Amino acid sequence: MKIVFVYWGYENAGSMLDLRGYTRAAKAMGHEAHVYGPRDWASGLDYSKSLSGADAVVFVVEWTTALQFGDNLDWLRLLDSVPRERRLIIDCDGHYNEPIWFMGDYNHRSLQSSAEWIDFCDSLSDKIFQPTCRPRRKNVRPFLFHIYDPGWESPIATGRKKPFDMIYVGHTKHRWRGMFKVFKAIEKVRDKVGRVGLVGEGWGDVIDWMEQGEAKAKHYVDRAYMQAHRFEGLPAVPFNEVAATIEKGVFNPVVYRPVFEQLGFVTCRTFETPASGTIPLLLLNRDYVVDVFGERATELMISGEEDSDKILDVLDRPHHYAEIVMEIRKDFRERHSPEARLRELIGYIRE
């Protein structure tokens, strides 16, 4: 089977590692998969504009609804290459919903933009998926999309000093609310916690476009507070350096934007963090943690200022928490590997 993914790729954000896993798994399983675009655009991914012999076109919607490479003729070629029943939409941002507002975050500014987006998706396909176990719309089906790649795994080093006690990799978009809860837990015991680093756009240096219009609220960061408590804002890293960067910390908070919390979405970081030689601390609701990570993973949950002792316990007893992460890894290898996810996707394509 030949699968063409349509995706707007970024070097330091998004689902690039997931798509690399899909294309590699496809080769190993006797299939073909590539991302639509010029061949040499991004290292580590199979890009091609070839639609000859395509069996399916999968629109992975994240960041934007535009076509990254090409024009209206490319849209026509993509739609003409396969029949409607072989087109799938993976809605990774929750836009295929009515407007949702939660804790300052939102998926649409108006009913009109929601309706236009829903109409657009409906014009492309009847097979619409979201990375959640419980989609809100009746015609949306659950497909977690993001992968757990055992090749990302590195040992959880508990017997040596790491450069950071805590490190977080991710941009600032709607993350301040969740991250501030982590900061408050650390603040009470700051003298007992080593370096704390946040890697991504906006945590350290001010970026001009983040200070304009609506972007300012989305990317709000209190840098004076961070500086006062020695929380370091560091530059973003390319997607293929995420795992190695996460590994530099003893623990790593898993923080979602509020709309994703409401929708119960999984993200890239859901699966990347447990593989990355660190202990994930989950700032997520209990039902979600049990559904995705398993019952024992509730020991990894934190909620805010009252969890200062949990922070210290992770630093004092990393072996205990590493055992929980190893259980999560075992489960993820079986249920969320690139091969398992690709088999599931192919099943939906063939329906």
CSV table of C-alpha atoms in Angstrom, one decimal:
chain,number,residue,atom,x,y,z
A,1,MET,CA,0.0,0.0,0.0
A,2,LYS,CA,1.2,3.5,-0.8
A,3,ILE,CA,0.2,6.2,1.7
A,4,VAL,CA,0.7,9.9,1.1
A,5,PHE,CA,0.7,12.1,4.2
A,6,VAL,CA,-0.1,15.8,3.8
A,7,TYR,CA,1.4,17.7,6.7
A,8,TRP,CA,2.8,21.2,7.4
A,9,GLY,CA,6.2,20.4,8.9
A,10,TYR,CA,8.4,22.4,11.3
A,11,GLU,CA,11.9,21.6,12.2
A,12,ASN,CA,11.4,22.3,15.9
A,13,ALA,CA,7.8,21.5,16.6
A,14,GLY,CA,5.0,19.2,15.8
A,15,SER,CA,4.7,15.6,14.7
A,16,MET,CA,7.8,15.2,12.5
A,17,LEU,CA,9.1,12.3,14.6
A,18,ASP,CA,5.8,10.5,14.3
A,19,LEU,CA,5.8,10.7,10.5
A,20,ARG,CA,9.4,9.5,10.4
A,21,GLY,CA,8.2,6.5,12.4
A,22,TYR,CA,5.3,5.8,10.0
A,23,THR,CA,7.5,6.0,6.9
A,24,ARG,CA,10.1,3.7,8.5
A,25,ALA,CA,7.5,1.2,9.6
A,26,ALA,CA,5.9,1.2,6.2
A,27,LYS,CA,9.2,0.2,4.6
A,28,ALA,CA,9.7,-2.6,7.1
A,29,MET,CA,6.2,-3.9,6.5
A,30,GLY,CA,6.4,-3.9,2.7
A,31,HIS,CA,4.4,-0.7,2.2
A,32,GLU,CA,5.4,2.8,1.0
A,33,ALA,CA,4.7,6.1,2.8
A,34,HIS,CA,5.9,9.6,2.2
A,35,VAL,CA,5.0,13.2,3.1
A,36,TYR,CA,3.8,15.4,0.3
A,37,GLY,CA,6.5,17.9,-0.7
A,38,PRO,CA,9.9,18.4,-2.3
A,39,ARG,CA,12.3,15.6,-1.6
A,40,ASP,CA,15.1,17.5,0.0
A,41,TRP,CA,13.0,19.8,2.3
A,42,ALA,CA,13.7,18.2,5.7
A,43,SER,CA,16.3,15.6,6.7
A,44,GLY,CA,15.1,12.3,8.1
A,45,LEU,CA,11.7,12.4,6.4
A,46,ASP,CA,10.6,10.9,3.1
A,47,TYR,CA,9.2,13.8,1.1
A,48,SER,CA,7.9,13.4,-2.4
A,49,LYS,CA,5.3,14.9,-4.7
A,50,SER,CA,4.7,11.6,-6.5
A,51,LEU,CA,1.1,10.6,-6.4
A,52,SER,CA,1.3,7.8,-8.9
A,53,GLY,CA,-0.2,4.6,-7.5
A,54,ALA,CA,-1.3,6.2,-4.2
A,55,ASP,CA,-3.8,4.1,-2.3
A,56,ALA,CA,-4.6,6.7,0.4
A,57,VAL,CA,-4.1,10.4,1.2
A,58,VAL,CA,-3.9,11.2,4.9
A,59,PHE,CA,-4.3,14.9,5.9
A,60,VAL,CA,-2.6,15.4,9.2
A,61,VAL,CA,-3.9,18.8,10.4
A,62,GLU,CA,-1.7,20.6,12.9
A,63,TRP,CA,-0.9,24.3,13.0
A,64,THR,CA,-2.5,25.2,9.7
A,65,THR,CA,-5.1,24.2,7.1
A,66,ALA,CA,-3.0,25.5,4.2
A,67,LEU,CA,-0.9,23.3,1.9
A,68,GLN,CA,2.8,23.8,2.7
A,69,PHE,CA,4.1,23.0,-0.8
A,70,GLY,CA,2.1,23.8,-3.9
A,71,ASP,CA,-1.0,25.6,-4.9
A,72,ASN,CA,-4.6,24.9,-6.0
A,73,LEU,CA,-3.4,22.6,-8.7
A,74,ASP,CA,-1.7,20.5,-6.0
A,75,TRP,CA,-4.9,20.3,-4.1
A,76,LEU,CA,-6.6,19.0,-7.2
A,77,ARG,CA,-3.9,16.5,-7.8
A,78,LEU,CA,-4.2,15.2,-4.2
A,79,LEU,CA,-8.0,14.9,-4.3
A,80,ASP,CA,-7.9,13.3,-7.8
A,81,SER,CA,-5.3,10.8,-6.8
A,82,VAL,CA,-7.6,8.7,-4.6
A,83,PRO,CA,-11.4,8.4,-4.2
A,84,ARG,CA,-13.1,10.0,-1.3
A,85,GLU,CA,-13.2,6.8,0.8
A,86,ARG,CA,-9.4,6.6,0.6
A,87,ARG,CA,-8.9,10.1,2.1
A,88,LEU,CA,-8.5,10.5,5.9
A,89,ILE,CA,-8.3,13.5,8.1
A,90,ILE,CA,-6.4,13.4,11.4
A,91,ASP,CA,-7.4,16.4,13.4
A,92,CYS,CA,-4.6,16.9,15.9
A,93,ASP,CA,-5.7,20.4,17.1
A,94,GLY,CA,-9.3,19.7,17.9
A,95,HIS,CA,-10.6,22.2,15.2
A,96,TYR,CA,-13.2,19.8,14.1
A,97,ASN,CA,-15.5,20.7,17.0
A,98,GLU,CA,-17.8,23.5,18.0
A,99,PRO,CA,-16.0,26.4,19.6
A,100,ILE,CA,-14.3,25.5,22.9
A,101,TRP,CA,-13.0,28.0,25.4
A,102,PHE,CA,-11.1,26.8,28.5
A,103,MET,CA,-8.6,28.6,30.8
A,104,GLY,CA,-7.9,31.3,28.1
A,105,ASP,CA,-7.3,28.7,25.4
A,106,TYR,CA,-9.7,28.0,22.5
A,107,ASN,CA,-9.9,26.1,19.3
A,108,HIS,CA,-12.0,28.7,17.4
A,109,ARG,CA,-12.7,32.4,17.8
A,110,SER,CA,-16.2,32.1,16.5
A,111,LEU,CA,-19.1,29.9,15.4
A,112,GLN,CA,-18.4,30.9,11.9
A,113,SER,CA,-14.8,29.8,11.8
A,114,SER,CA,-15.8,26.5,13.4
A,115,ALA,CA,-18.5,25.9,10.9
A,116,GLU,CA,-16.2,26.8,8.0
A,117,TRP,CA,-13.6,24.4,9.2
A,118,ILE,CA,-16.1,21.6,9.7
A,119,ASP,CA,-17.5,22.2,6.2
A,120,PHE,CA,-14.0,22.1,4.7
A,121,CYS,CA,-13.2,18.8,6.4
A,122,ASP,CA,-16.5,17.3,5.3
A,123,SER,CA,-15.8,18.3,1.7
A,124,LEU,CA,-12.6,16.2,1.8
A,125,SER,CA,-13.5,13.0,3.6
A,126,ASP,CA,-16.1,11.1,5.6
A,127,LYS,CA,-13.2,9.5,7.6
A,128,ILE,CA,-12.3,12.0,10.3
A,129,PHE,CA,-10.2,11.0,13.4
A,130,GLN,CA,-8.9,12.8,16.5
A,131,PRO,CA,-6.1,11.6,18.9
A,132,THR,CA,-8.4,11.0,21.8
A,133,CYS,CA,-10.2,8.0,23.2
A,134,ARG,CA,-13.5,10.0,23.5
A,135,PRO,CA,-14.2,12.3,20.5
A,136,ARG,CA,-17.1,14.7,21.1
A,137,ARG,CA,-18.7,14.6,17.7
A,138,LYS,CA,-20.5,11.4,16.7
A,139,ASN,CA,-19.0,11.2,13.3
A,140,VAL,CA,-15.4,11.5,14.6
A,141,ARG,CA,-13.5,8.3,15.4
A,142,PRO,CA,-10.7,7.8,17.9
A,143,PHE,CA,-7.2,7.3,16.5
A,144,LEU,CA,-4.3,8.3,18.7
A,145,PHE,CA,-2.0,8.9,15.7
A,146,HIS,CA,1.1,9.8,17.6
A,147,ILE,CA,3.5,6.9,18.2
A,148,TYR,CA,5.8,5.4,20.8
A,149,ASP,CA,9.0,4.4,19.0
A,150,PRO,CA,11.2,1.9,21.0
A,151,GLY,CA,14.2,3.3,19.1
A,152,TRP,CA,13.8,6.5,21.1
A,153,GLU,CA,14.4,4.7,24.4
A,154,SER,CA,17.5,5.5,26.5
A,155,PRO,CA,18.4,4.2,30.0
A,156,ILE,CA,16.9,6.1,32.9
A,157,ALA,CA,20.1,7.1,34.7
A,158,THR,CA,19.4,7.2,38.4
A,159,GLY,CA,22.9,6.9,39.8
A,160,ARG,CA,24.7,9.9,38.2
A,161,LYS,CA,24.3,13.6,38.3
A,162,LYS,CA,22.4,15.1,35.3
A,163,PRO,CA,22.8,18.6,34.0
A,164,PHE,CA,19.3,19.5,35.1
A,165,ASP,CA,17.0,18.3,37.9
A,166,MET,CA,14.1,19.4,35.7
A,167,ILE,CA,13.9,20.1,32.0
A,168,TYR,CA,10.9,20.8,29.8
A,169,VAL,CA,10.9,20.7,26.0
A,170,GLY,CA,8.1,22.6,24.3
A,171,HIS,CA,7.1,26.0,23.2
A,172,THR,CA,5.2,28.5,25.3
A,173,LYS,CA,1.8,28.4,23.5
A,174,HIS,CA,-0.8,28.3,26.3
A,175,ARG,CA,1.7,26.5,28.6
A,176,TRP,CA,2.2,29.2,31.3
A,177,ARG,CA,-0.9,28.2,33.4
A,178,GLY,CA,0.3,24.6,33.7
A,179,MET,CA,4.0,25.3,34.0
A,180,PHE,CA,3.3,27.9,36.8
A,181,LYS,CA,1.8,25.1,38.9
A,182,VAL,CA,5.0,23.2,38.5
A,183,PHE,CA,7.1,26.3,39.3
A,184,LYS,CA,5.0,26.8,42.5
A,185,ALA,CA,5.7,23.3,43.7
A,186,ILE,CA,9.5,23.8,43.1
A,187,GLU,CA,9.5,27.3,44.5
A,188,LYS,CA,8.8,26.0,48.1
A,189,VAL,CA,11.8,23.8,48.0
A,190,ARG,CA,13.9,25.7,45.5
A,191,ASP,CA,17.1,25.4,47.5
A,192,LYS,CA,16.9,21.6,47.3
A,193,VAL,CA,16.3,21.5,43.5
A,194,GLY,CA,19.1,21.9,41.0
A,195,ARG,CA,18.9,23.5,37.6
A,196,VAL,CA,15.5,23.9,36.0
A,197,GLY,CA,15.5,24.5,32.2
A,198,LEU,CA,12.7,25.2,29.7
A,199,VAL,CA,13.7,24.6,26.1
A,200,GLY,CA,11.5,26.2,23.4
A,201,GLU,CA,10.5,29.4,21.7
A,202,GLY,CA,9.5,32.2,24.1
A,203,TRP,CA,10.7,30.9,27.5
A,204,GLY,CA,13.9,33.0,27.4
A,205,ASP,CA,14.4,35.6,24.8
A,206,VAL,CA,11.4,37.7,23.7
A,207,ILE,CA,10.3,36.8,20.1
A,208,ASP,CA,8.7,39.8,18.3
A,209,TRP,CA,5.8,37.9,16.7
A,210,MET,CA,4.8,36.5,20.1
A,211,GLU,CA,4.3,40.1,21.3
A,212,GLN,CA,1.8,41.0,18.6
A,213,GLY,CA,-2.0,40.8,18.8
A,214,GLU,CA,-3.6,37.6,20.0
A,215,ALA,CA,-0.2,35.8,20.1
A,216,LYS,CA,0.8,37.8,23.2
A,217,ALA,CA,-1.9,36.2,25.4
A,218,LYS,CA,-1.3,32.7,23.9
A,219,HIS,CA,2.5,32.9,24.6
A,220,TYR,CA,2.4,34.7,27.9
A,221,VAL,CA,5.4,34.1,30.1
A,222,ASP,CA,6.4,35.9,33.3
A,223,ARG,CA,10.1,36.1,32.6
A,224,ALA,CA,10.8,38.2,35.7
A,225,TYR,CA,9.4,35.5,37.9
A,226,MET,CA,11.4,32.9,36.1
A,227,GLN,CA,14.6,34.9,36.5
A,228,ALA,CA,13.9,35.5,40.2
A,229,HIS,CA,13.6,31.8,40.9
A,230,ARG,CA,16.4,30.7,38.5
A,231,PHE,CA,14.2,28.9,36.0
A,232,GLU,CA,16.2,29.0,32.8
A,233,GLY,CA,14.6,29.7,29.4
A,234,LEU,CA,16.7,28.0,26.6
A,235,PRO,CA,16.5,28.1,22.8
A,236,ALA,CA,14.4,25.6,20.9
A,237,VAL,CA,16.0,22.4,19.5
A,238,PRO,CA,15.3,20.5,16.2
A,239,PHE,CA,12.7,17.7,16.4
A,240,ASN,CA,15.5,15.0,16.1
A,241,GLU,CA,17.2,16.4,19.2
A,242,VAL,CA,14.1,16.4,21.5
A,243,ALA,CA,14.7,13.0,23.1
A,244,ALA,CA,18.4,13.7,23.9
A,245,THR,CA,17.4,17.1,25.4
A,246,ILE,CA,14.7,15.6,27.6
A,247,GLU,CA,17.2,13.0,28.8
A,248,LYS,CA,19.3,15.8,30.4
A,249,GLY,CA,16.8,16.2,33.3
A,250,VAL,CA,16.0,13.9,36.2
A,251,PHE,CA,12.3,14.7,35.7
A,252,ASN,CA,10.2,16.3,33.0
A,253,PRO,CA,6.7,17.7,33.4
A,254,VAL,CA,4.1,16.7,30.9
A,255,VAL,CA,1.9,19.8,30.4
A,256,TYR,CA,-0.8,20.2,27.7
A,257,ARG,CA,-2.5,23.3,26.5
A,258,PRO,CA,-5.9,23.6,28.2
A,259,VAL,CA,-8.0,22.8,25.1
A,260,PHE,CA,-6.2,19.5,24.7
A,261,GLU,CA,-6.9,18.7,28.4
A,262,GLN,CA,-10.6,19.3,27.8
A,263,LEU,CA,-10.6,17.0,24.7
A,264,GLY,CA,-8.4,14.3,26.3
A,265,PHE,CA,-5.9,14.5,23.4
A,266,VAL,CA,-2.6,12.7,23.3
A,267,THR,CA,0.3,14.6,21.8
A,268,CYS,CA,3.8,13.9,20.6
A,269,ARG,CA,5.1,14.5,24.1
A,270,THR,CA,2.7,11.9,25.6
A,271,PHE,CA,4.9,9.2,24.0
A,272,GLU,CA,8.3,10.9,23.6
A,273,THR,CA,8.8,11.7,27.3
A,274,PRO,CA,8.6,8.2,28.8
A,275,ALA,CA,11.1,7.0,26.2
A,276,SER,CA,13.6,9.8,26.9
A,277,GLY,CA,15.6,8.6,29.9
A,278,THR,CA,13.7,10.8,32.3
A,279,ILE,CA,10.8,10.6,34.8
A,280,PRO,CA,7.7,12.2,33.5
A,281,LEU,CA,5.6,14.1,36.0
A,282,LEU,CA,2.0,14.3,34.7
A,283,LEU,CA,0.0,17.5,35.2
A,284,LEU,CA,-3.1,15.8,33.9
A,285,ASN,CA,-6.4,14.6,35.2
A,286,ARG,CA,-6.6,11.1,36.8
A,287,ASP,CA,-9.0,9.5,34.4
A,288,TYR,CA,-6.8,10.5,31.5
A,289,VAL,CA,-3.7,9.2,33.2
A,290,VAL,CA,-5.3,5.8,33.9
A,291,ASP,CA,-6.6,5.5,30.3
A,292,VAL,CA,-3.4,6.4,28.6
A,293,PHE,CA,-0.5,5.5,31.0
A,294,GLY,CA,-2.1,2.9,33.3
A,295,GLU,CA,-3.2,2.8,37.0
A,296,ARG,CA,0.3,2.8,38.5
A,297,ALA,CA,1.2,6.0,36.6
A,298,THR,CA,-1.1,7.9,39.0
A,299,GLU,CA,2.0,7.9,41.3
A,300,LEU,CA,3.6,10.3,38.7
A,301,MET,CA,0.8,12.8,38.9
A,302,ILE,CA,1.3,16.3,40.3
A,303,SER,CA,-1.2,19.2,40.5
A,304,GLY,CA,0.6,22.2,41.9
A,305,GLU,CA,2.0,23.9,45.0
A,306,GLU,CA,1.0,21.1,47.3
A,307,ASP,CA,3.3,18.6,45.5
A,308,SER,CA,6.7,20.0,46.7
A,309,ASP,CA,7.3,16.8,48.6
A,310,LYS,CA,6.6,14.7,45.4
A,311,ILE,CA,9.3,16.7,43.6
A,312,LEU,CA,11.8,16.0,46.4
A,313,ASP,CA,10.8,12.3,46.5
A,314,VAL,CA,11.4,11.9,42.8
A,315,LEU,CA,14.9,13.4,43.3
A,316,ASP,CA,15.5,11.3,46.4
A,317,ARG,CA,14.1,8.0,45.1
A,318,PRO,CA,14.5,8.0,41.3
A,319,HIS,CA,14.8,4.2,41.2
A,320,HIS,CA,11.2,3.8,42.4
A,321,TYR,CA,9.8,6.1,39.8
A,322,ALA,CA,12.0,4.7,37.1
A,323,GLU,CA,10.3,1.3,37.7
A,324,ILE,CA,6.9,2.9,36.9
A,325,VAL,CA,8.3,4.4,33.7
A,326,MET,CA,9.6,1.0,32.7
A,327,GLU,CA,6.1,-0.5,33.1
A,328,ILE,CA,4.7,2.3,30.9
A,329,ARG,CA,7.4,1.6,28.3
A,330,LYS,CA,6.5,-2.1,28.1
A,331,ASP,CA,2.8,-1.3,27.5
A,332,PHE,CA,3.6,1.5,25.0
A,333,ARG,CA,5.9,-0.8,23.0
A,334,GLU,CA,3.0,-3.2,22.4
A,335,ARG,CA,0.1,-0.8,21.9
A,336,HIS,CA,1.6,2.3,20.4
A,337,SER,CA,4.6,1.2,18.3
A,338,PRO,CA,5.0,2.6,14.7
A,339,GLU,CA,4.0,-0.8,13.4
A,340,ALA,CA,0.9,-1.1,15.6
A,341,ARG,CA,-0.2,2.4,14.7
A,342,LEU,CA,0.4,1.8,10.9
A,343,ARG,CA,-1.6,-1.4,11.0
A,344,GLU,CA,-4.5,0.4,12.6
A,345,LEU,CA,-4.3,3.2,10.0
A,346,ILE,CA,-4.2,0.7,7.1
A,347,GLY,CA,-7.3,-1.0,8.6
A,348,TYR,CA,-9.2,2.4,8.5
A,349,ILE,CA,-8.0,3.0,4.9
A,350,ARG,CA,-9.3,-0.4,3.7
A,351,GLU,CA,-12.7,0.0,5.2
